[in-house]
Amino acid sequence: MSLTPPDAPPFPISPDDEHQDEEASVAAYAEILTFQWCFGFNKDLPVLNLSINKTKKIFFVAAQIGVLYDFANNRQQLLIGHRNNITCCCISNDKRWLCTADTGRDCTIIIWDTITGLPNQTYFYVINGTGTVAFSSDAKYLATLSEQSPQIVSIWDWTSESDKPLCALELKSEYSNQHYLQFNPRQPTQLLSNSSTQVLFFEWSRENGLTCYDPNLSERTFDTSREKLGYITQSVFLAHPTQVVSGTTTGKLVLWDCKSYREKLEMNRKQQLKQLDYSRQQTKIGESKDLTRNRTKSPANRELTRDTLKSSGSTRSGTLSSRKSSAKTSQQDDDDNNQQQMSFSEQLLENEQSSNDLFGLSPMNKQPLKLCEPQKKPITVLITTGDLIVTGDTEGVVRFFDQELKLRMWFEHIRIGPVQSLSFTYTTSDFTPSPLSTTLNFKQNESTLQQPPFSTLDFTVSSTNAVIAHVTHSGQQITIVKRDSPTAIYALDTHPFQHKLCFANASGRLQLWDYEKKQVITTVQHTPDNAVTQLHYNHNANYIAVGYADGKLTICDALSLESILKEPFHYAKAAILLIEFSESSDYLATAEEDYTISVYRQNFHTEDIYTFLGRYRAHYKPIRALFFGFTIDDNQPILTTIGTDRVLAEYDLNESEVDRLVLKPSTRIEQIAEPMSAGYYPASLTKEAFLITVNNEYKYKLYNADTKMCRKTVLGPTFGSPIRKIGILPKIDENSPEEYIYFMTTDKIGLQRLPLTGNPYDQMAIIAHPNRVSDVRASYDGRYLFTSGGLDNVVHMLSVNPQVLQAQAQLGGKDLIPFYKLLEGGREGEIFREMQELFYYSQLRYQDINRFDRREIKATIPLSEIPFVMRALGYYPTEQEVEEMINEVKFSTYIDTKTYVDEIDLNDFIKLYINHRPAFGLNPADLSHAFNVLSDEISSDDGQPEINRENLLCLLQRYGEHINDYEMAECLANLLNLNNETTEMFDTMNADDACQFIENQLPEQVTIQTFMEDLLKMPSQYINQVLNSVKVHQRRRSSLIDRKRQSSIDKRYHSSMTATSQRTGSILNDSQN
């Protein structure tokens, strides 16, 4: 998030507008919270084998982080660079280059060097995200296929400096969604993709771009129903230059080939062979003729040497017949040479003609030619290694086929669940694999034929059960590398005084880890059909309370994780969302999804550890905070809950009995905002006992723990979404006076420096889980934070470095320097100058503006003038907010001096203004939503929502803070700029006159446009924005009404047809009778 929070009212920018600056700032804060370890991985993405020769290294994805895992030494190297969850990945053949990509806002494609773990190339703002990627065999080119429609296939030369693809092709809308992509390993200009029902073939060049071929594969192709044919999972190129095979969910393999191209190629090849045979025959004939001629020239069959040639040359005598014979022989030689030249010319001409015949025919223009069924179970993975075709299925069996699809070997003893991915080790040319064992204990020695033992490269296999296994080249040794959670992780907690972390998933499995040694201590499977929603250790870590989605509560041993109860507690009727123990574990409380709490009391003299004390529903909206404390006066235990209904409820535990939970008087702590989390403020920072809350309007608030008076309001972190949870970070150094709050938003976690001042440099946040952070916990020593990501099945471990946050605060400036940056224009801007002038005008107003004697001008203003100056700056607080601002200043020094503050200077007023004003101003969308909810009817002219004048006045006067007719008339006069005309009239106005004045100023029907233009005087851009949203809402409403009307017509039609058919049937029955 940017260090500069939103500008001043009246119309600051929204969180979405600052999203770009936010990410730049988050990257700068990377050293304050650093990712250290990832528990779990994305089981839906392939696990890539990065092993070379004897090394043991894999790559997997954990939410937005790529992990290089050396499982031989139990070390992780984290690749951090994506702001969205990684959606696809691939590795080059030599295991050097790794590509990861994501989908969403600011999506990227990153190519990493697996040796250094550093990014080598990054592509930003990829259109429609990336759904799958593939490297060419030489790793020079990268192919990408977008995730969102319209899908785009792109070819990138990632080794060049260009940030644009070499070529790209947008797929037709009628194509089904493509989810798999692969290059031809022998030809980088060819590639394929497939969806569940279709395979597309591509060829590309720099000159002509991408060309797509879309053969049809339907039920008519092989005269097979879709249920028997199945759906395509993956496809691979075979060693044959034109053949491709695809696997299906029914265990079948579809063979693709370019029939016309192959036939033409075979025909040309046969013709070339014939020409070659003919040329060889002609050559043999010529050689025999030469041999005969030589024998004629040398009847003694002598060897022709330089001497004999000289001798024959010197003898010039001879007969005429001999000269003629010699001339004839020379002529035959010339004819033979000419004939050979003509044959080669014809061959070249025919080759050229055959090339012309192949022009327009592409080896990628394939058709489905054959369907075979090598197995019965669905094929989930289909790859090649060397000259072998490898498949994995839903039974966890790995099969090896040759290029003729004949079964060579199968491994059925892996047994880790349905295969999700297969990846083989890369071996260099100088590597010698270890010899095979002479004692084979599986399929290899079941054959009666003599054959060498089957051997392949080592490989890793991952399953949909979130298990990763390493298999040796012979298949004899299987090592489980990781066994993580296959379902969502919502609940986690840390040990109160040891390096232990416990988390549980949605299938009821609990895991206990030593997070220093990165080792699993205990794994226990509880009820598989009941999700664990919350965990919490007691104060001395003897046991851990476990809450479930169906409302059950059990207590487990902290080491074995086995339940120590005879039967789980099942008093709650809905999912348990919060669990808390009291300071000495005398009490245990839970908050449920149905807005109730349940309280249990510890037993010291019976076998049952806890006894159910009672349940209470004091809230009508979700409970956001649950914590134990003590009363200030007599130090008695109390339980406090705070809900989004803005109510703080306290329970007197000392007076409570079994089936009678005593509720103290409740307090409404918020007027408009909804509390999101709460707790006790650190006692080391103040002499008073405070409760700290954070609301959905980005504000921290401090309340006196006894009187519940709001004593301070501070602008909180504005990192895209409101804070959902806060906690006090344990001190790393007990001698340090520094205190910190850790917090989580929708997708981020961060640190907040205490005491709270509103300084933006005292806070930071980073993206923890792009989709949603489910929960966050701190280690007992404050060195680490742990986050669960819910549906991404991952728990992140981050180290905390508060010293960096301290340095950031010092670099941000002292005193008011950070706060000046929060004002539009800073200290030299218009707002600051306006504040100075308003301080002067406020004193004139307070001292009576009609005075003519000498005035005393000071650097402070009375507290009663605060609301007037705030309104003059564009912030219109409610009466309760005015009271909170005055009390904040009034009691600011009371605990130390026992005196009240009755004036405020400009510096303190700037802080007060920044902390109390709306974080993002008035949002026109909120106004539009309010009008849509409160409107009586829709205007027939332009479809705007309308509110009747009487209803609007009733809503304004009866709900919220009370306002009478005189105050309403004065507000309208101020809004309509009628103060000069009505000042004297207000002095003598009675109730009837006020009502008449209001009726004269307001139309009978108030539309949203009238309300914004005439009353609020909002800028035209905001009015147009709201009117556009009204039009969109009206279109949706009209389409919904049309659908409902059509549905009712169809129902009446069908009912009438049914009645007619019944009458017709009864008439026919009567006639037959």
PDB file of N, CA, C and O in Angstrom, residues 513-537:
ATOM      1  N   TRP A 513       3.445 -29.955  14.100  1.00  0.00           N
ATOM      2  CA  TRP A 513       4.760 -29.747  13.505  1.00  0.00           C
ATOM      3  C   TRP A 513       5.714 -29.102  14.508  1.00  0.00           C
ATOM      4  O   TRP A 513       5.294 -28.280  15.337  1.00  0.00           O
ATOM      5  N   ASP A 514       6.956 -29.462  14.388  1.00  0.00           N
ATOM      6  CA  ASP A 514       8.042 -28.699  15.002  1.00  0.00           C
ATOM      7  C   ASP A 514       8.521 -27.731  13.929  1.00  0.00           C
ATOM      8  O   ASP A 514       9.214 -28.118  12.974  1.00  0.00           O
ATOM      9  N   TYR A 515       8.147 -26.445  14.059  1.00  0.00           N
ATOM     10  CA  TYR A 515       8.429 -25.518  12.976  1.00  0.00           C
ATOM     11  C   TYR A 515       9.869 -25.024  12.967  1.00  0.00           C
ATOM     12  O   TYR A 515      10.276 -24.351  12.017  1.00  0.00           O
ATOM     13  N   GLU A 516      10.661 -25.336  13.972  1.00  0.00           N
ATOM     14  CA  GLU A 516      12.086 -25.022  13.923  1.00  0.00           C
ATOM     15  C   GLU A 516      12.840 -26.089  13.136  1.00  0.00           C
ATOM     16  O   GLU A 516      13.663 -25.782  12.276  1.00  0.00           O
ATOM     17  N   LYS A 517      12.519 -27.357  13.391  1.00  0.00           N
ATOM     18  CA  LYS A 517      13.176 -28.456  12.681  1.00  0.00           C
ATOM     19  C   LYS A 517      12.467 -28.808  11.383  1.00  0.00           C
ATOM     20  O   LYS A 517      12.974 -29.611  10.610  1.00  0.00           O
ATOM     21  N   LYS A 518      11.275 -28.244  11.155  1.00  0.00           N
ATOM     22  CA  LYS A 518      10.479 -28.527   9.954  1.00  0.00           C
ATOM     23  C   LYS A 518      10.172 -30.019   9.840  1.00  0.00           C
ATOM     24  O   LYS A 518      10.342 -30.648   8.787  1.00  0.00           O
ATOM     25  N   GLN A 519       9.708 -30.599  10.949  1.00  0.00           N
ATOM     26  CA  GLN A 519       9.381 -32.011  10.991  1.00  0.00           C
ATOM     27  C   GLN A 519       7.985 -32.215  11.556  1.00  0.00           C
ATOM     28  O   GLN A 519       7.553 -31.486  12.461  1.00  0.00           O
ATOM     29  N   VAL A 520       7.296 -33.226  11.017  1.00  0.00           N
ATOM     30  CA  VAL A 520       5.975 -33.590  11.528  1.00  0.00           C
ATOM     31  C   VAL A 520       6.151 -34.405  12.789  1.00  0.00           C
ATOM     32  O   VAL A 520       6.916 -35.378  12.819  1.00  0.00           O
ATOM     33  N   ILE A 521       5.425 -34.027  13.830  1.00  0.00           N
ATOM     34  CA  ILE A 521       5.487 -34.760  15.093  1.00  0.00           C
ATOM     35  C   ILE A 521       4.361 -35.796  15.159  1.00  0.00           C
ATOM     36  O   ILE A 521       4.592 -36.964  15.448  1.00  0.00           O
ATOM     37  N   THR A 522       3.133 -35.350  14.887  1.00  0.00           N
ATOM     38  CA  THR A 522       1.965 -36.227  15.001  1.00  0.00           C
ATOM     39  C   THR A 522       0.966 -35.890  13.912  1.00  0.00           C
ATOM     40  O   THR A 522       0.778 -34.709  13.576  1.00  0.00           O
ATOM     41  N   THR A 523       0.340 -36.912  13.383  1.00  0.00           N
ATOM     42  CA  THR A 523      -0.774 -36.751  12.459  1.00  0.00           C
ATOM     43  C   THR A 523      -1.893 -37.662  12.899  1.00  0.00           C
ATOM     44  O   THR A 523      -1.685 -38.871  13.087  1.00  0.00           O
ATOM     45  N   VAL A 524      -3.080 -37.094  13.062  1.00  0.00           N
ATOM     46  CA  VAL A 524      -4.237 -37.860  13.524  1.00  0.00           C
ATOM     47  C   VAL A 524      -5.422 -37.539  12.625  1.00  0.00           C
ATOM     48  O   VAL A 524      -5.678 -36.362  12.318  1.00  0.00           O
ATOM     49  N   GLN A 525      -6.122 -38.572  12.207  1.00  0.00           N
ATOM     50  CA  GLN A 525      -7.322 -38.402  11.404  1.00  0.00           C
ATOM     51  C   GLN A 525      -8.547 -38.575  12.297  1.00  0.00           C
ATOM     52  O   GLN A 525      -8.797 -39.650  12.821  1.00  0.00           O
ATOM     53  N   HIS A 526      -9.293 -37.481  12.481  1.00  0.00           N
ATOM     54  CA  HIS A 526     -10.552 -37.555  13.217  1.00  0.00           C
ATOM     55  C   HIS A 526     -11.683 -37.789  12.214  1.00  0.00           C
ATOM     56  O   HIS A 526     -11.455 -38.358  11.153  1.00  0.00           O
ATOM     57  N   THR A 527     -12.875 -37.378  12.528  1.00  0.00           N
ATOM     58  CA  THR A 527     -14.022 -37.628  11.652  1.00  0.00           C
ATOM     59  C   THR A 527     -13.768 -37.039  10.266  1.00  0.00           C
ATOM     60  O   THR A 527     -13.594 -35.826  10.122  1.00  0.00           O
ATOM     61  N   PRO A 528     -13.732 -37.867   9.209  1.00  0.00           N
ATOM     62  CA  PRO A 528     -13.361 -37.362   7.882  1.00  0.00           C
ATOM     63  C   PRO A 528     -14.419 -36.485   7.229  1.00  0.00           C
ATOM     64  O   PRO A 528     -14.108 -35.737   6.313  1.00  0.00           O
ATOM     65  N   ASP A 529     -15.645 -36.582   7.677  1.00  0.00           N
ATOM     66  CA  ASP A 529     -16.729 -35.816   7.045  1.00  0.00           C
ATOM     67  C   ASP A 529     -17.104 -34.578   7.833  1.00  0.00           C
ATOM     68  O   ASP A 529     -18.180 -34.018   7.646  1.00  0.00           O
ATOM     69  N   ASN A 530     -16.229 -34.151   8.744  1.00  0.00           N
ATOM     70  CA  ASN A 530     -16.529 -33.009   9.609  1.00  0.00           C
ATOM     71  C   ASN A 530     -15.309 -32.097   9.622  1.00  0.00           C
ATOM     72  O   ASN A 530     -14.236 -32.468  10.110  1.00  0.00           O
ATOM     73  N   ALA A 531     -15.460 -30.893   9.085  1.00  0.00           N
ATOM     74  CA  ALA A 531     -14.345 -29.967   8.982  1.00  0.00           C
ATOM     75  C   ALA A 531     -14.012 -29.353  10.329  1.00  0.00           C
ATOM     76  O   ALA A 531     -14.906 -28.984  11.100  1.00  0.00           O
ATOM     77  N   VAL A 532     -12.721 -29.228  10.595  1.00  0.00           N
ATOM     78  CA  VAL A 532     -12.255 -28.518  11.787  1.00  0.00           C
ATOM     79  C   VAL A 532     -12.225 -27.032  11.469  1.00  0.00           C
ATOM     80  O   VAL A 532     -11.579 -26.604  10.515  1.00  0.00           O
ATOM     81  N   THR A 533     -12.917 -26.247  12.255  1.00  0.00           N
ATOM     82  CA  THR A 533     -13.030 -24.816  11.997  1.00  0.00           C
ATOM     83  C   THR A 533     -12.220 -23.955  12.962  1.00  0.00           C
ATOM     84  O   THR A 533     -11.982 -22.790  12.665  1.00  0.00           O
ATOM     85  N   GLN A 534     -11.801 -24.510  14.108  1.00  0.00           N
ATOM     86  CA  GLN A 534     -11.059 -23.696  15.064  1.00  0.00           C
ATOM     87  C   GLN A 534     -10.251 -24.582  15.993  1.00  0.00           C
ATOM     88  O   GLN A 534     -10.665 -25.691  16.348  1.00  0.00           O
ATOM     89  N   LEU A 535      -9.066 -24.084  16.380  1.00  0.00           N
ATOM     90  CA  LEU A 535      -8.175 -24.749  17.327  1.00  0.00           C
ATOM     91  C   LEU A 535      -7.698 -23.730  18.350  1.00  0.00           C
ATOM     92  O   LEU A 535      -7.546 -22.551  18.032  1.00  0.00           O
ATOM     93  N   HIS A 536      -7.448 -24.218  19.588  1.00  0.00           N
ATOM     94  CA  HIS A 536      -6.852 -23.313  20.577  1.00  0.00           C
ATOM     95  C   HIS A 536      -6.244 -24.118  21.717  1.00  0.00           C
ATOM     96  O   HIS A 536      -6.871 -25.000  22.284  1.00  0.00           O
ATOM     97  N   TYR A 537      -4.946 -23.797  22.025  1.00  0.00           N
ATOM     98  CA  TYR A 537      -4.271 -24.392  23.176  1.00  0.00           C
ATOM     99  C   TYR A 537      -4.777 -23.741  24.461  1.00  0.00           C
ATOM    100  O   TYR A 537      -5.150 -22.563  24.473  1.00  0.00           O
TER     101      TYR A 537
END
